[in-house]
Amino acid sequence: MLTKTESEQRIARLQERLKQSEVDGALFIYPIDIYYFSGTRQNSALFIPAEGKPRLVVRKSYFRAQGESVIDDTRPFPSSKEFPSLFPPQVKRIGFTFDVAPVQQYQYYAKLLPGVEFVDISSLNRELRSVKSGLELERMRESGARLCDVFREIPGFLKEGMRELDLAAEFEYRLRKAGGEGYVRMRAYNQELFQGLAVSSGAGNPGFFDGAVTGRGLSNASPHGASTDAIQANAPVLVDYTGVFNGYIVDMTRMFVVGTLAPELEHAFATSLKIQQHLAENLKPGAVCEELFAKAAELAESAGLGRNFMGAPGENAKFVGHGVGLELDEFPVLAQGFKSPLQQGQTVAIEPKFVLPGLGVIGIENTFAVAPDGGVKLTDLSDNIVCL
């Protein structure tokens, strides 16, 4: 539950950035942004002026928002005629999150507020949210611990001959029983997934998902994740899932095999661990994201696996780590072109993976917090391959 003090600190940081950008206020309509500042995910709009008190107007459920919101001025959503009165006359430039606002919604609010200039604060908002408070880090540690507990159960139900889908169902059943919320929120347009994936023979299928591994999925309408393919002996089994508890996401991957792995796969896994170790040791404030990615790619290339790094050859993802928090695809991104330096308190899922056509998919993923001495592991479970 968001405290009033925490909310006020978040709002104060945003207000400082708005003033620096000469923006008179920010209007949030995206639910998870509203939750971040107010503590409620109800259908609402939140106005935060560059100076002064914020105001939350609620469409539904106002009754529930009253009990959840830490914004003092929480009221029902006004009529279109009354809406402009929420904004002081000096408000001329309003920040808006263009990255997630549909054009229809932009046009709706622009019509309600004629004469107001809407400016994009998407990056500003994401940068602020990327740095986690002590409360947020504690919640992510809890998410990591609870997800690890479910991963520990896998050797008890993974069997040769079971379908990928059965493995996924067994895992998801236990994750849900542990209190997993299942809402894997993503900000990027046209990206979606169902909690995670448990894949083996279907793992190497390329697909729309912006990651190293997509899986075959169950149909052309749902081309991501587990398929009905049977798990074979001596084939790598990759289990990559999110844990979502109290809204906060951690992301992790572990490898399993019924039997033994081919030497090529063992070599690729050792390279994954080497890359992860280098990145984790250098996950410090000031480290430049694209330089970390370049080093990871260099290590993959020197191991003879450059073309297999982060995807099937020709279908490679262009990153090796992504921010996590209330969303799966937060800042920062360890990717070429992402020149921003890391900041203490950011949380990053590092996931060096390899796709070896004809052999399978292998890799590792853990969620870390950026800290002065290097990344602090929030998914604290052995990285070793589990052989059954």
C-alpha positions in Angstrom: 0.0 0.0 0.0 1.4 3.4 -1.0 2.0 5.7 1.9 1.1 9.4 1.8 4.8 10.3 2.5 6.0 8.1 -0.4 3.4 9.7 -2.7 4.4 13.2 -1.7 8.1 12.4 -2.4 7.3 11.1 -5.9 5.1 14.1 -6.7 7.8 16.5 -5.5 10.4 14.9 -7.8 8.0 15.2 -10.7 7.2 18.8 -9.9 10.8 19.7 -9.9 11.3 18.2 -13.3 8.2 19.9 -14.7 9.5 23.3 -13.5 12.9 22.6 -15.1 11.1 21.8 -18.4 8.9 24.9 -18.1 5.8 22.7 -18.0 2.9 23.9 -15.9 1.6 20.5 -14.9 1.1 16.9 -15.9 -2.1 15.1 -16.7 -2.0 11.4 -16.3 -4.6 9.1 -17.7 -2.7 5.8 -17.9 -3.7 3.6 -15.0 -0.3 2.4 -13.8 1.1 6.0 -13.8 -1.9 7.1 -11.7 -1.4 4.2 -9.4 2.3 5.1 -9.0 1.5 8.6 -7.7 -1.9 8.1 -6.0 -2.1 4.5 -4.8 -5.2 3.6 -6.7 -5.7 2.0 -10.1 -9.3 3.0 -10.5 -10.5 4.6 -13.7 -9.3 8.1 -13.2 -7.4 11.1 -14.4 -4.7 12.7 -12.3 -3.5 16.3 -12.6 -0.3 17.3 -10.9 0.6 21.0 -11.1 4.2 22.1 -11.2 3.3 23.9 -8.0 0.5 23.1 -5.7 -1.6 20.1 -4.7 -2.6 17.3 -7.1 -6.2 16.4 -8.0 -7.6 13.0 -8.8 -10.9 12.8 -10.6 -12.5 9.3 -10.7 -14.9 7.8 -13.2 -15.2 4.3 -11.6 -15.0 3.3 -8.8 -15.1 6.5 -6.9 -16.1 4.6 -3.8 -13.1 2.3 -4.0 -10.7 5.2 -4.9 -11.8 7.1 -1.8 -10.5 4.3 0.3 -7.3 3.7 -1.7 -6.1 7.1 -2.9 -3.6 9.1 -0.8 -4.4 12.2 -2.8 -6.3 14.6 -0.5 -8.3 16.0 -3.4 -10.0 12.9 -4.8 -13.4 13.6 -6.3 -15.8 12.2 -9.0 -15.0 12.9 -12.6 -16.7 16.2 -13.6 -18.8 16.9 -16.6 -17.1 18.1 -19.7 -18.4 21.6 -19.0 -16.9 21.6 -15.5 -13.6 19.9 -16.4 -11.6 23.1 -17.4 -12.3 24.5 -13.9 -9.9 22.0 -12.4 -7.0 23.9 -14.0 -5.8 27.3 -12.8 -5.8 30.0 -15.6 -2.0 30.2 -15.6 -1.7 26.6 -16.8 -0.8 26.8 -20.5 1.5 23.8 -21.0 0.5 20.4 -19.8 2.6 17.3 -19.8 1.0 14.2 -21.3 2.3 10.7 -21.8 2.2 10.4 -25.5 3.8 6.9 -25.4 0.7 5.3 -24.1 -2.2 7.8 -24.7 -4.4 6.8 -27.7 -5.0 9.5 -30.2 -8.7 9.5 -29.4 -7.9 10.3 -25.7 -5.5 13.0 -26.6 -8.1 14.6 -28.8 -10.7 14.3 -26.1 -8.6 16.2 -23.5 -7.4 18.7 -26.1 -11.0 19.5 -26.9 -11.8 19.9 -23.2 -8.9 22.3 -22.7 -8.8 24.6 -25.7 -5.8 26.9 -25.8 -3.6 24.5 -23.8 -0.5 23.1 -25.3 0.1 19.4 -24.6 3.8 18.4 -24.5 5.3 14.9 -24.3 6.7 13.9 -20.9 6.9 10.2 -21.6 10.7 10.0 -21.1 10.7 12.3 -18.1 8.0 10.1 -16.4 9.8 6.8 -17.2 13.1 8.1 -16.0 11.6 9.2 -12.6 9.8 5.9 -12.2 12.9 3.9 -13.0 14.6 4.9 -9.7 13.0 2.8 -7.0 12.5 4.0 -3.4 13.4 1.8 -0.4 9.8 0.8 -0.2 9.7 -0.3 -3.8 13.0 -2.2 -3.5 11.6 -4.1 -0.5 8.5 -5.0 -2.5 10.6 -6.3 -5.3 12.8 -8.3 -2.9 9.6 -9.9 -1.7 8.4 -10.6 -5.3 11.8 -12.2 -6.0 11.7 -14.4 -2.9 8.2 -15.6 -3.6 8.9 -16.3 -7.3 12.1 -18.3 -6.3 10.0 -20.4 -4.0 7.8 -21.5 -7.0 10.9 -22.2 -9.1 12.2 -24.5 -6.4 9.1 -26.7 -6.9 9.9 -27.4 -10.6 12.0 -30.6 -10.1 9.0 -32.2 -8.4 6.7 -32.0 -11.5 8.9 -31.7 -14.6 8.9 -35.1 -16.4 10.0 -36.4 -19.8 7.1 -36.6 -22.2 4.9 -34.0 -20.6 3.8 -31.1 -22.8 5.3 -27.7 -22.6 1.8 -26.6 -21.9 1.5 -29.0 -18.9 4.7 -27.7 -17.5 3.5 -24.1 -17.8 0.1 -25.0 -16.3 1.7 -26.7 -13.3 4.0 -23.7 -12.7 1.3 -21.1 -13.2 -1.0 -23.0 -10.8 1.6 -22.8 -8.1 2.5 -19.2 -8.9 -1.2 -18.2 -8.6 -1.6 -20.1 -5.3 1.4 -18.2 -4.0 -0.4 -15.0 -4.6 0.9 -14.1 -8.0 -1.2 -11.3 -9.5 -0.5 -12.2 -13.2 -0.8 -8.7 -14.5 2.4 -8.4 -16.6 2.0 -4.8 -17.6 4.0 -3.6 -20.6 4.3 -0.1 -21.9 5.4 -0.9 -25.4 2.8 -0.9 -28.2 1.9 -4.4 -29.6 3.7 -6.3 -26.9 1.9 -8.8 -24.7 2.5 -12.1 -22.8 0.8 -14.4 -20.4 2.9 -14.4 -17.3 6.0 -16.1 -18.9 7.0 -19.2 -20.8 8.0 -22.8 -20.3 9.5 -24.1 -23.5 11.8 -26.8 -24.9 11.5 -28.1 -28.4 9.4 -25.1 -29.5 11.7 -22.6 -27.8 13.6 -21.6 -30.9 10.6 -20.4 -32.9 11.1 -16.7 -33.8 8.1 -14.4 -33.1 6.8 -10.9 -32.5 7.9 -10.7 -28.8 10.8 -8.3 -28.3 12.9 -10.8 -26.5 15.4 -13.5 -27.1 12.9 -16.4 -26.8 9.3 -16.4 -28.0 8.2 -20.1 -28.1 5.7 -21.6 -30.5 2.6 -20.7 -28.5 -0.8 -22.3 -29.0 -2.1 -20.6 -32.2 -1.3 -17.9 -34.7 -3.4 -15.6 -32.5 -1.3 -16.5 -29.4 2.2 -17.1 -30.8 4.1 -16.8 -27.6 5.0 -19.2 -24.8 4.3 -22.9 -24.3 3.1 -25.2 -27.0 1.7 -28.8 -27.0 5.1 -30.2 -27.9 6.3 -32.9 -25.6 9.5 -32.4 -23.6 12.2 -34.9 -24.8 15.1 -36.4 -22.9 18.4 -34.4 -23.2 16.7 -31.3 -24.5 17.1 -28.0 -22.7 14.0 -26.8 -20.9 13.8 -23.0 -20.4 11.5 -21.6 -17.7 11.2 -17.8 -17.9 8.5 -16.3 -15.7 7.6 -13.0 -14.0 6.5 -12.8 -10.4 4.0 -10.0 -9.8 3.2 -9.3 -6.2 1.7 -6.1 -4.8 2.0 -4.8 -8.4 5.8 -5.1 -8.6 7.4 -7.4 -11.2 10.6 -9.4 -11.1 11.8 -11.5 -14.0 13.9 -14.7 -14.0 14.9 -17.7 -16.0 16.3 -21.1 -15.0 17.3 -24.1 -17.1 16.4 -27.7 -16.7 17.1 -31.0 -18.5 15.9 -34.6 -18.2 19.2 -36.2 -18.9 22.3 -34.3 -20.1 22.9 -31.4 -22.5 25.0 -31.3 -25.6 28.5 -29.8 -25.1 27.5 -26.9 -27.4 24.7 -26.0 -25.0 26.9 -26.3 -22.0 29.4 -23.9 -23.6 26.6 -21.4 -24.4 25.3 -21.6 -20.8 28.8 -21.0 -19.4 29.0 -18.0 -21.7 25.6 -16.7 -20.4 26.9 -16.9 -16.8 30.1 -15.1 -17.7 28.1 -12.3 -19.4 25.7 -12.1 -16.4 28.6 -11.9 -14.0 30.3 -9.1 -15.9 27.1 -7.1 -16.1 26.2 -7.6 -12.5 29.6 -6.6 -11.3 29.3 -3.4 -13.3 25.7 -2.6 -12.6 26.8 0.6 -10.7 25.7 4.2 -10.8 27.3 6.0 -13.7 27.8 2.9 -15.9 26.6 3.6 -19.5 23.9 1.2 -20.7 25.1 0.9 -24.3 28.6 0.2 -23.1 27.4 -2.7 -21.0 25.5 -4.1 -23.9 28.5 -3.8 -26.2 30.7 -5.7 -23.7 28.0 -8.4 -23.5 28.0 -8.7 -27.3 31.8 -8.8 -27.3 31.8 -11.7 -24.8 29.3 -13.6 -26.9 31.3 -13.0 -30.1 34.6 -14.1 -28.5 32.9 -17.3 -27.4 31.9 -18.0 -31.1 28.2 -17.3 -30.3 27.7 -13.8 -31.6 25.1 -14.8 -34.2 23.2 -16.8 -31.6 23.1 -14.1 -29.0 19.7 -12.9 -27.8 17.7 -14.8 -30.4 17.8 -17.0 -33.5 20.3 -15.9 -36.1 18.8 -13.0 -38.0 16.0 -12.5 -35.4 18.2 -11.3 -32.5 16.8 -9.0 -29.9 18.9 -5.8 -29.5 19.3 -5.7 -25.8 20.6 -7.8 -22.9 18.8 -6.2 -20.0 15.6 -4.2 -19.3 14.2 -2.3 -16.4 11.4 -3.8 -14.3 9.1 -2.5 -11.7 5.4 -1.8 -12.1 5.9 -2.7 -15.7 8.1 -5.3 -17.5 9.7 -2.9 -19.9 10.8 0.0 -17.8 14.0 2.1 -18.1 16.9 1.6 -18.2 17.6 -0.7 -21.2 21.0 -2.3 -21.7 21.0 -1.8 -25.4 22.8 -0.1 -28.2 21.8 3.6 -28.4 20.7 3.8 -24.8 23.3 6.2 -23.6 21.9 7.0 -20.2 24.1 6.3 -17.2 22.7 4.0 -14.5 21.3 5.4 -11.3 21.3 3.8 -7.9 18.0 2.2 -7.1 17.2 1.3 -10.7 16.2 -2.4 -11.2 17.3 -4.4 -14.2 16.5 -7.9 -15.5 19.7 -9.2 -17.1 19.1 -12.0 -19.5 21.9 -13.3 -21.7 20.4 -16.1 -23.8 21.4 -18.1 -26.9 19.4 -19.8 -29.6 21.2 -22.7 -31.2 19.1 -24.0 -34.2 18.7 -27.7 -34.0 19.9 -27.9 -30.4 17.6 -25.5 -28.4 17.6 -22.4 -26.3 19.7 -21.8 -23.2 20.5 -18.9 -20.9 19.9 -17.2 -17.6 18.0 -14.3 -16.2 17.9 -12.5 -12.9 16.6 -9.2 -11.6 19.2 -6.9 -10.0 19.1 -3.5 -8.2 21.8 -1.0 -9.2 24.1 -0.3 -6.3 27.5 1.2 -5.6 29.3 -2.1 -5.4 27.4 -3.7 -8.3 24.1 -5.3 -8.9 22.2 -6.7 -5.9 20.4 -9.9 -6.9 16.7 -9.9 -6.1 16.0 -13.4 -7.5 18.3 -15.2 -5.2 18.2 -18.8 -6.4 21.1 -20.9 -7.7 21.8 -20.3 -11.4 22.9 -23.9 -12.0 21.2 -26.1 -14.6 18.9 -28.6 -12.8 19.5 -32.1 -14.3 16.8 -34.6 -13.6 
